[in-house]
mmCIF file of C-alpha atoms in Angstrom:
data_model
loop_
_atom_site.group_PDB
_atom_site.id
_atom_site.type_symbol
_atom_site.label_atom_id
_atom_site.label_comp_id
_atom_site.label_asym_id
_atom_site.label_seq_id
_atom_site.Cartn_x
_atom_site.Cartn_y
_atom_site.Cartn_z
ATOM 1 C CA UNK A 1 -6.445 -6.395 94.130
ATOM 2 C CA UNK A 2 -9.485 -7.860 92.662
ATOM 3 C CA UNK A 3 -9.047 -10.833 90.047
ATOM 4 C CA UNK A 4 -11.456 -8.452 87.657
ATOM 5 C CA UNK A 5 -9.329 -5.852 87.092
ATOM 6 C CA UNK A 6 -6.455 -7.860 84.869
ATOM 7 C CA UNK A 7 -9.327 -8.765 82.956
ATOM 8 C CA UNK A 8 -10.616 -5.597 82.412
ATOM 9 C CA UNK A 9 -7.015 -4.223 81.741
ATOM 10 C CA UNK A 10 -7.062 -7.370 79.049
ATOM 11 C CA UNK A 11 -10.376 -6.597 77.081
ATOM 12 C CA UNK A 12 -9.685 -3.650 74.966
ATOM 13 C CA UNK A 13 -6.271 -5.670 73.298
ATOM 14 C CA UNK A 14 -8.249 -8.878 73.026
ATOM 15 C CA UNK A 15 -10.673 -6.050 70.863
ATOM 16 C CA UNK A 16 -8.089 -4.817 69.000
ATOM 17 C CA UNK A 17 -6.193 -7.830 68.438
ATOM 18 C CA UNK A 18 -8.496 -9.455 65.419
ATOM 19 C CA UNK A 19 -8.772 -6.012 63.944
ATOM 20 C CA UNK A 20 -4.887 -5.193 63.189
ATOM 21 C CA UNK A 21 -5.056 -8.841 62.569
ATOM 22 C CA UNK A 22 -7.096 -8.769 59.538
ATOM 23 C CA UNK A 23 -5.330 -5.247 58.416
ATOM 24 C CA UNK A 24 -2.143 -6.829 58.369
ATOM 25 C CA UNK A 25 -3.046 -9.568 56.721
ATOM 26 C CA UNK A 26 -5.535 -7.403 53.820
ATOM 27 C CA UNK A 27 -2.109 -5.191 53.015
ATOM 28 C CA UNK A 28 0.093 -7.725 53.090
ATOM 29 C CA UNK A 29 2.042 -7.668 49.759
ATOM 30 C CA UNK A 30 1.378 -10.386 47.044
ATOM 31 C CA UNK A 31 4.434 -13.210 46.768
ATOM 32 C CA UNK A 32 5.944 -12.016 42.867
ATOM 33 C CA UNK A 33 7.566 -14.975 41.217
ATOM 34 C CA UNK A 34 10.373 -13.629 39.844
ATOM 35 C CA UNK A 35 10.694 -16.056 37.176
ATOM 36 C CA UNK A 36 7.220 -14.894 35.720
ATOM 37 C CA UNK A 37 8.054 -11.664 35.717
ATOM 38 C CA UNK A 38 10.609 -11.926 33.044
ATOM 39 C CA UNK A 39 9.284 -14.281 30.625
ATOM 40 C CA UNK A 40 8.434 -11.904 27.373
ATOM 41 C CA UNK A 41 5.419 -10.995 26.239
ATOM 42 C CA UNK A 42 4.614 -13.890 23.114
ATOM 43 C CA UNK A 43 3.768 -10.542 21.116
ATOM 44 C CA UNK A 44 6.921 -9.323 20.876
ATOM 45 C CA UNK A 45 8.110 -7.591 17.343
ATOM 46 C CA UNK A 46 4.771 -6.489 16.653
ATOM 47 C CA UNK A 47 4.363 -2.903 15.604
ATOM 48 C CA UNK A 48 1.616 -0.277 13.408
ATOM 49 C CA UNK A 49 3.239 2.806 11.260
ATOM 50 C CA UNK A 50 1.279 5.028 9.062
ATOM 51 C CA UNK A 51 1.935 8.275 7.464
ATOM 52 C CA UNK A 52 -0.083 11.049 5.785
ATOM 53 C CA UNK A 53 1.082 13.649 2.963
ATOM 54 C CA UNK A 54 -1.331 16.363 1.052
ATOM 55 C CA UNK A 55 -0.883 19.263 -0.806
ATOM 56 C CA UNK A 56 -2.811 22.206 -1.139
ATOM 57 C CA UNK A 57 -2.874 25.176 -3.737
ATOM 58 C CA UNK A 58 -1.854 24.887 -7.618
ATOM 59 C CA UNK A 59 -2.151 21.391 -7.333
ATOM 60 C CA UNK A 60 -4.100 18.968 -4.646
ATOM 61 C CA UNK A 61 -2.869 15.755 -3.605
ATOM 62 C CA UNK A 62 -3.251 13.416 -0.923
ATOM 63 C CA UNK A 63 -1.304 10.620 0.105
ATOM 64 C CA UNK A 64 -1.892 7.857 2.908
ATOM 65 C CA UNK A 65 -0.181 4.641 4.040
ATOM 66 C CA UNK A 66 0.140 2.662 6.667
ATOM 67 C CA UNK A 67 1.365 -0.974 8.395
ATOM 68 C CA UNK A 68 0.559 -3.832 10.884
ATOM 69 C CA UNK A 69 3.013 -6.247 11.674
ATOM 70 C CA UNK A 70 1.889 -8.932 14.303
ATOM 71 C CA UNK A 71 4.596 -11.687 15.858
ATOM 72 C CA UNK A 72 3.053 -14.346 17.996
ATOM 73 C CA UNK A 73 5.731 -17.042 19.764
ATOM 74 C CA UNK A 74 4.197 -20.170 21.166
ATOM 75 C CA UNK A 75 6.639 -22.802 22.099
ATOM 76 C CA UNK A 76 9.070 -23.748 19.598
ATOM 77 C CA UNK A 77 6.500 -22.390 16.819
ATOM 78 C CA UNK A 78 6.569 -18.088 15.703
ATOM 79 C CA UNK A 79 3.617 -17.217 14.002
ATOM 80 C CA UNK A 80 3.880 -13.802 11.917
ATOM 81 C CA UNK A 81 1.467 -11.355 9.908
ATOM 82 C CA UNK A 82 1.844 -8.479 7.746
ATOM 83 C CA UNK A 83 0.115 -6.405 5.991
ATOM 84 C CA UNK A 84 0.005 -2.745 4.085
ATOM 85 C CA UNK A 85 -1.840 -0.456 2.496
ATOM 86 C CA UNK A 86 -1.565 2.721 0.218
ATOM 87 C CA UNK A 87 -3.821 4.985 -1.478
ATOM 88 C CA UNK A 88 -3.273 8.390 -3.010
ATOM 89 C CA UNK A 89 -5.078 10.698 -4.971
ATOM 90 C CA UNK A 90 -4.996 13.810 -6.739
ATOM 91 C CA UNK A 91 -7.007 16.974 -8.325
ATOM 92 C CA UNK A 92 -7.004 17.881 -11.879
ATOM 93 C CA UNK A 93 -8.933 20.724 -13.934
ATOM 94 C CA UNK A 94 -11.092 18.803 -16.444
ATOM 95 C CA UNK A 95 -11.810 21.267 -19.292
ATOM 96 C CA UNK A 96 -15.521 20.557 -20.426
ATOM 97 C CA UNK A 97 -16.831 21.163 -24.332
ATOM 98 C CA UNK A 98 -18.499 24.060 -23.734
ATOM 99 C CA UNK A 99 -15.037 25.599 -22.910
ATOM 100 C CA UNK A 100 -16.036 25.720 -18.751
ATOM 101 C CA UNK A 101 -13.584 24.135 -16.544
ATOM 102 C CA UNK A 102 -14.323 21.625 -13.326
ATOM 103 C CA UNK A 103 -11.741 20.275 -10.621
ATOM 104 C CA UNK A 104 -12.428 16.493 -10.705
ATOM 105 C CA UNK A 105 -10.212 14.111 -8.007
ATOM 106 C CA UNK A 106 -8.786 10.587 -9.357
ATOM 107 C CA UNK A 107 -7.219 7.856 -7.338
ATOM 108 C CA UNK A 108 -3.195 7.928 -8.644
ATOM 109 C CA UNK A 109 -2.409 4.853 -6.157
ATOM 110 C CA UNK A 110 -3.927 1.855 -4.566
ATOM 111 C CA UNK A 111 -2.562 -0.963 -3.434
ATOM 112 C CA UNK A 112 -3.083 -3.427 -0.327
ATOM 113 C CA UNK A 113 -0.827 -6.204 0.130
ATOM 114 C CA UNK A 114 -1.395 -9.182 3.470
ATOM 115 C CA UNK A 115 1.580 -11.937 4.269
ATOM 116 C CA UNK A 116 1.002 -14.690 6.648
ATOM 117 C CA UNK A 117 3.498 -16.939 8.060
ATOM 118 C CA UNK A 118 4.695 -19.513 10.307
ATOM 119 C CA UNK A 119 7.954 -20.719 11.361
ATOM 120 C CA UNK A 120 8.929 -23.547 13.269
ATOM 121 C CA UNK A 121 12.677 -23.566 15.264
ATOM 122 C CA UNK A 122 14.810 -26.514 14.633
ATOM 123 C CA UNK A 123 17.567 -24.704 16.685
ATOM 124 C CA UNK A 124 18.925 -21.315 17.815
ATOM 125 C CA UNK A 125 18.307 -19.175 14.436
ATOM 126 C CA UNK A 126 17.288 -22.355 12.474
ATOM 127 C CA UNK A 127 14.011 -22.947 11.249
ATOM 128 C CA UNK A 128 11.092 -24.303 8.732
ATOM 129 C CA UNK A 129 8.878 -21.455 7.590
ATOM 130 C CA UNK A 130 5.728 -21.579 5.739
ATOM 131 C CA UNK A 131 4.577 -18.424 3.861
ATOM 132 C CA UNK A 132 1.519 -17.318 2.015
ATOM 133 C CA UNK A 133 1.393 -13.443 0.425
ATOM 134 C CA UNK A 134 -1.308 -11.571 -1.291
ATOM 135 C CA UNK A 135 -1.500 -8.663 -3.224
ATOM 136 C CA UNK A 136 -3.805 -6.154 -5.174
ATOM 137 C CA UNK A 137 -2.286 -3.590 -7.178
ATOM 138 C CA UNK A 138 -5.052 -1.509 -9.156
ATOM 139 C CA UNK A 139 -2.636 0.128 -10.969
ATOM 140 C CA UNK A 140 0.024 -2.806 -11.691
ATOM 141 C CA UNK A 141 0.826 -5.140 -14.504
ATOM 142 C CA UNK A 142 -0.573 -8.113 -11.762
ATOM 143 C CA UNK A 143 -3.718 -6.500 -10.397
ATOM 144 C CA UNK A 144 -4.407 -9.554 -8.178
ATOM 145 C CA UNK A 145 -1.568 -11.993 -7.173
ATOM 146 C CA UNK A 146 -1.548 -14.889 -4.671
ATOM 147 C CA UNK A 147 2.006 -16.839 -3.430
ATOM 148 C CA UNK A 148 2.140 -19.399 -1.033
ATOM 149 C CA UNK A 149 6.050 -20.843 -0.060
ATOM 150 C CA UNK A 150 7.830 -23.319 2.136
ATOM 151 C CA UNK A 151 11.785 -22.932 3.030
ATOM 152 C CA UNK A 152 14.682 -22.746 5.324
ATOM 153 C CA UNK A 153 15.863 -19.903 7.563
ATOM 154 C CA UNK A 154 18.976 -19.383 9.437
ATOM 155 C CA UNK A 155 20.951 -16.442 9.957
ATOM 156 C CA UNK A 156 23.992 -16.016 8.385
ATOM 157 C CA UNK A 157 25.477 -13.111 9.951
ATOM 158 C CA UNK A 158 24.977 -12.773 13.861
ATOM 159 C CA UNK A 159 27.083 -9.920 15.742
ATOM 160 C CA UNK A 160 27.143 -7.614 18.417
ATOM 161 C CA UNK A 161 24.731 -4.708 16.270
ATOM 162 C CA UNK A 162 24.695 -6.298 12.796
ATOM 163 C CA UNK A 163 22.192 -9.913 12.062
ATOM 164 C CA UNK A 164 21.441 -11.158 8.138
ATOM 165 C CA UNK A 165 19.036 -14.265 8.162
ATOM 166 C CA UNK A 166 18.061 -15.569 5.320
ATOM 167 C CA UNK A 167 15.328 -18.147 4.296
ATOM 168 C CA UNK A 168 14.848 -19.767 0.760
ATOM 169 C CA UNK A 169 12.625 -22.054 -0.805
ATOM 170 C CA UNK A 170 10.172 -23.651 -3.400
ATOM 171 C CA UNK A 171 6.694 -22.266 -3.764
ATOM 172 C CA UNK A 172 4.023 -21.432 -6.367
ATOM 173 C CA UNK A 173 2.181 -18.152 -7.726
ATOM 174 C CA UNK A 174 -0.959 -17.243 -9.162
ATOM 175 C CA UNK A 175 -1.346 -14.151 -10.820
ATOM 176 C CA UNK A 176 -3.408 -12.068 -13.044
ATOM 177 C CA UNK A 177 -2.579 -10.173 -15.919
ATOM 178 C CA UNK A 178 -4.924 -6.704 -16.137
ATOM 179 C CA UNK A 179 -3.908 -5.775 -19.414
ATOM 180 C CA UNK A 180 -4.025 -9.628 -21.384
ATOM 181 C CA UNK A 181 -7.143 -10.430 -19.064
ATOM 182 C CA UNK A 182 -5.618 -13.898 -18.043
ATOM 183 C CA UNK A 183 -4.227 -16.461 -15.114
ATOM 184 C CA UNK A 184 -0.518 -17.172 -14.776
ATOM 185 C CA UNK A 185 0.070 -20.240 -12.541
ATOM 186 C CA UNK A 186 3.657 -21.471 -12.139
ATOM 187 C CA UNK A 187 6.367 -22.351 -9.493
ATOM 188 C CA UNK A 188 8.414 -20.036 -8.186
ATOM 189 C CA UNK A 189 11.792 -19.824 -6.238
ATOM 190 C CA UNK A 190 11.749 -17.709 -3.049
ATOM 191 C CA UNK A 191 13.815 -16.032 -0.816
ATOM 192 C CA UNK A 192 14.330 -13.550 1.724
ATOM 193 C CA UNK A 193 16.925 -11.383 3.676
ATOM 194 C CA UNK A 194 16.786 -9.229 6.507
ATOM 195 C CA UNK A 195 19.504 -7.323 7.360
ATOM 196 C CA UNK A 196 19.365 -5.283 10.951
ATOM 197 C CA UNK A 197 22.011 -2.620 11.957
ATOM 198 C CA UNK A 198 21.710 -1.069 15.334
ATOM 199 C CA UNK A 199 23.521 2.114 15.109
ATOM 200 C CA UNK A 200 22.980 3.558 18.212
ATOM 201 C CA UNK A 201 20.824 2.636 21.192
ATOM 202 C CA UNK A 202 17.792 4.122 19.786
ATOM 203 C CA UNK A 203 18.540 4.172 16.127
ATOM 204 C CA UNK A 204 18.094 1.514 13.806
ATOM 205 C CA UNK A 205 18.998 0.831 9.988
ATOM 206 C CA UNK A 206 16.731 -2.189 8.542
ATOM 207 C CA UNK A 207 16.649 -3.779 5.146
ATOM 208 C CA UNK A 208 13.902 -6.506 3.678
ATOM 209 C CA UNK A 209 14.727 -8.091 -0.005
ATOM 210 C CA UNK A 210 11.871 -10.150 -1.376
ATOM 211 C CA UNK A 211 12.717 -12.558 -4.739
ATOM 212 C CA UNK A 212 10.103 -14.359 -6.312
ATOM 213 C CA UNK A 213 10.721 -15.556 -9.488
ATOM 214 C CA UNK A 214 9.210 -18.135 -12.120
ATOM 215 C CA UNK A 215 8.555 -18.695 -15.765
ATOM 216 C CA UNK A 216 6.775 -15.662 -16.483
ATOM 217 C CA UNK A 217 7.937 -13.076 -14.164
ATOM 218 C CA UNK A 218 10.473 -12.508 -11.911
ATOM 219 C CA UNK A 219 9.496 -9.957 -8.596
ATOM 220 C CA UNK A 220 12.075 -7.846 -6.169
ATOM 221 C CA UNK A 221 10.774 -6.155 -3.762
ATOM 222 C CA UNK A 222 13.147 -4.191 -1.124
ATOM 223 C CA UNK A 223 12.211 -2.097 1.647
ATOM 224 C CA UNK A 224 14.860 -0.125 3.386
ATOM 225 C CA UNK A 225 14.665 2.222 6.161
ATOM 226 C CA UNK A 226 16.093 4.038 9.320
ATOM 227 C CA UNK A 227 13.696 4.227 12.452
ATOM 228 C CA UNK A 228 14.624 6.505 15.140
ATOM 229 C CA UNK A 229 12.806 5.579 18.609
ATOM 230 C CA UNK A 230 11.477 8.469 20.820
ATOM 231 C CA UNK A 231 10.830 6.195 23.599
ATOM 232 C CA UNK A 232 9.882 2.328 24.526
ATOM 233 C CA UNK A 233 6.595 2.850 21.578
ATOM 234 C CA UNK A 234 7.053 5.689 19.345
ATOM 235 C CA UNK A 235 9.117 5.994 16.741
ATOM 236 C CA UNK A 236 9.739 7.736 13.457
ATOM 237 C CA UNK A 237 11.214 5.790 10.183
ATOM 238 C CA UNK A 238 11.840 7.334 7.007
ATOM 239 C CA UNK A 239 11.991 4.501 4.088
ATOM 240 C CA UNK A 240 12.060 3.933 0.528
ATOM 241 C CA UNK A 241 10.723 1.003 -1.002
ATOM 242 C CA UNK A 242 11.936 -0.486 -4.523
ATOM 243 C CA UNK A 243 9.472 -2.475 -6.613
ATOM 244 C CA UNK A 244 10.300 -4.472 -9.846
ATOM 245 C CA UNK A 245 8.775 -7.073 -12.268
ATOM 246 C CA UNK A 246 10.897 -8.518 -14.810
ATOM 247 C CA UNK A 247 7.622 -9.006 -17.300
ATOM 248 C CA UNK A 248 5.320 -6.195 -17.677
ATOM 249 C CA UNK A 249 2.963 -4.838 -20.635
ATOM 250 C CA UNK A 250 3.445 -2.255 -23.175
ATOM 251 C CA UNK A 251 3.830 1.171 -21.217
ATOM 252 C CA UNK A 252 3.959 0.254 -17.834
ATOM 253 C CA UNK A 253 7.202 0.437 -15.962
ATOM 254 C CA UNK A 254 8.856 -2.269 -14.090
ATOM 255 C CA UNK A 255 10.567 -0.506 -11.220
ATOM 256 C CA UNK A 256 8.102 1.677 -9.060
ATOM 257 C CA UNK A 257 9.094 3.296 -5.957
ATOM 258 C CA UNK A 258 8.303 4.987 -2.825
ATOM 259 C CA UNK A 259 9.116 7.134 -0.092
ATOM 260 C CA UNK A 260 7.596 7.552 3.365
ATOM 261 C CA UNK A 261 8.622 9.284 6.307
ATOM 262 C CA UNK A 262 5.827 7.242 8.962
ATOM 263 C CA UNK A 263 5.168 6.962 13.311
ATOM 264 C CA UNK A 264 5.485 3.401 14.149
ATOM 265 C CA UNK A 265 4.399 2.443 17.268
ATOM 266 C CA UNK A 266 5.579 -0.742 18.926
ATOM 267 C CA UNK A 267 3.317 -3.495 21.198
ATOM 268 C CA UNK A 268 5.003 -3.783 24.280
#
């Protein structure tokens, strides 16, 4: 047998060979470090609701509100921001002199509010926060109000379904009175609970209170609600929100409140 033909036996393999080769190696599945792939996302907590109401016929009204709330971790330090907004408005017949009548639309409800925050852990469910709020209310006591605070947080309740923290502290507030036309600088005390009940895998009852109070006006501010999750980022939350101000002006009433029925979605 001729020394040729093992060659020629040999050449289409030693063809073939580089090719399956370099296929192997191209879908050849990337190494996944299993330790990466559970470390949370640092945006964790963050969510955006809104909600919409109008009414059509006798009467017209419109109503629209929504909210961003942002949670950044980074090390040992949580970084947090909030803010709101709300505006309705509604149609009224405006009888003119001449006896005709017009429909004429007027704003019934604005208000934008922004907090910012940062917190640093000292410990599981200890920590130093840092808060600054702001708020504009056209048709409040306080149009325009500014609040910065620093306190303590820990968490006073911590069980299987049910956590209260708590933080409290020293700040100071700056606030103007629409009706008098002036500034109102003073300190303030501050503090804050929020209470979390986990009713059932996908149903939640929250609570936020919010006391501010100085010399010339003490604030409460509570925001309750149950959210019912669809899936990992919709949800729907009905809540009711109780505003009060100790000090307000001739006519003006010091508890407001509201209802909303919103979709939240959640950043996964």
């Amino acid at each position: 047998m001729s020394r040729r033909a093992p060659l020629t036996a040999l050449l289409p393999l030693l063809l073939i060979t580089p090719t399956v080769w370099a296929q192997s190696i191209a879908v050849a599945p990337t190494p996944v470090d299993p330790a990466a792939a559970l470390v949370p996302s640092p945006w964790s907590g963050s969510s955006g609701e809104l909600g919409y109401a109008a009414a059509n016929g006798n009467s017209t009204t419109d109503s629209l509100n929504g909210r961003v709330r942002l949670r950044y971790t980074d090390g040992d330090w949580i970084h947090s921001l909030d803010a709101t907004a709300l505006r309705s408005s509604s149609e009224y017949t405006n009888t003119n002199e001449d006896g005709s009548t017009t429909r004429e639309r007027q704003t019934t409800a604005e208000r934008y509010t922004g907090s910012v925050g940062s917190a640093l852990q000292l410990g599981e469910h200890r920590q130093l926060t840092a808060t600054g709020r702001y708020e504009h209310d056209d048709f409040a006591t306080y149009d325009r109000l500014a609040t910065f605070g620093i306190g303590y947080g820990t968490r006073l309740i911590d069980a299987d379904r049910f956590y209260l923290d708590a933080q409290v502290g020293p700040g100071v507030r700056r606030a103007h009175n629409s009706n008098e036309d002036r500034n109102e600088t003073g300190l303030i005390g501050r503090g804050l609970f929020d209470l979390k009940y986990t009713v059932t895998d996908n149903t939640d009852v929250i609570n936020t209170l919010l006391v501010e109070s100085g010399e010339y006006n003490t604030y409460a501010q509570n925001d309750f609600g149950v959210q019912v999750s669809m899936n990992s980022h919709f949800a729907l939350k009905a809540a009711w929100q109780m505003r009060h101000n100790s000090e307000v002006s001739d006519g003006d009433k010091k508890t407001d409140t509201l209802t909303t029925v919103n979709l939240v979605y959640t950043f996964k």
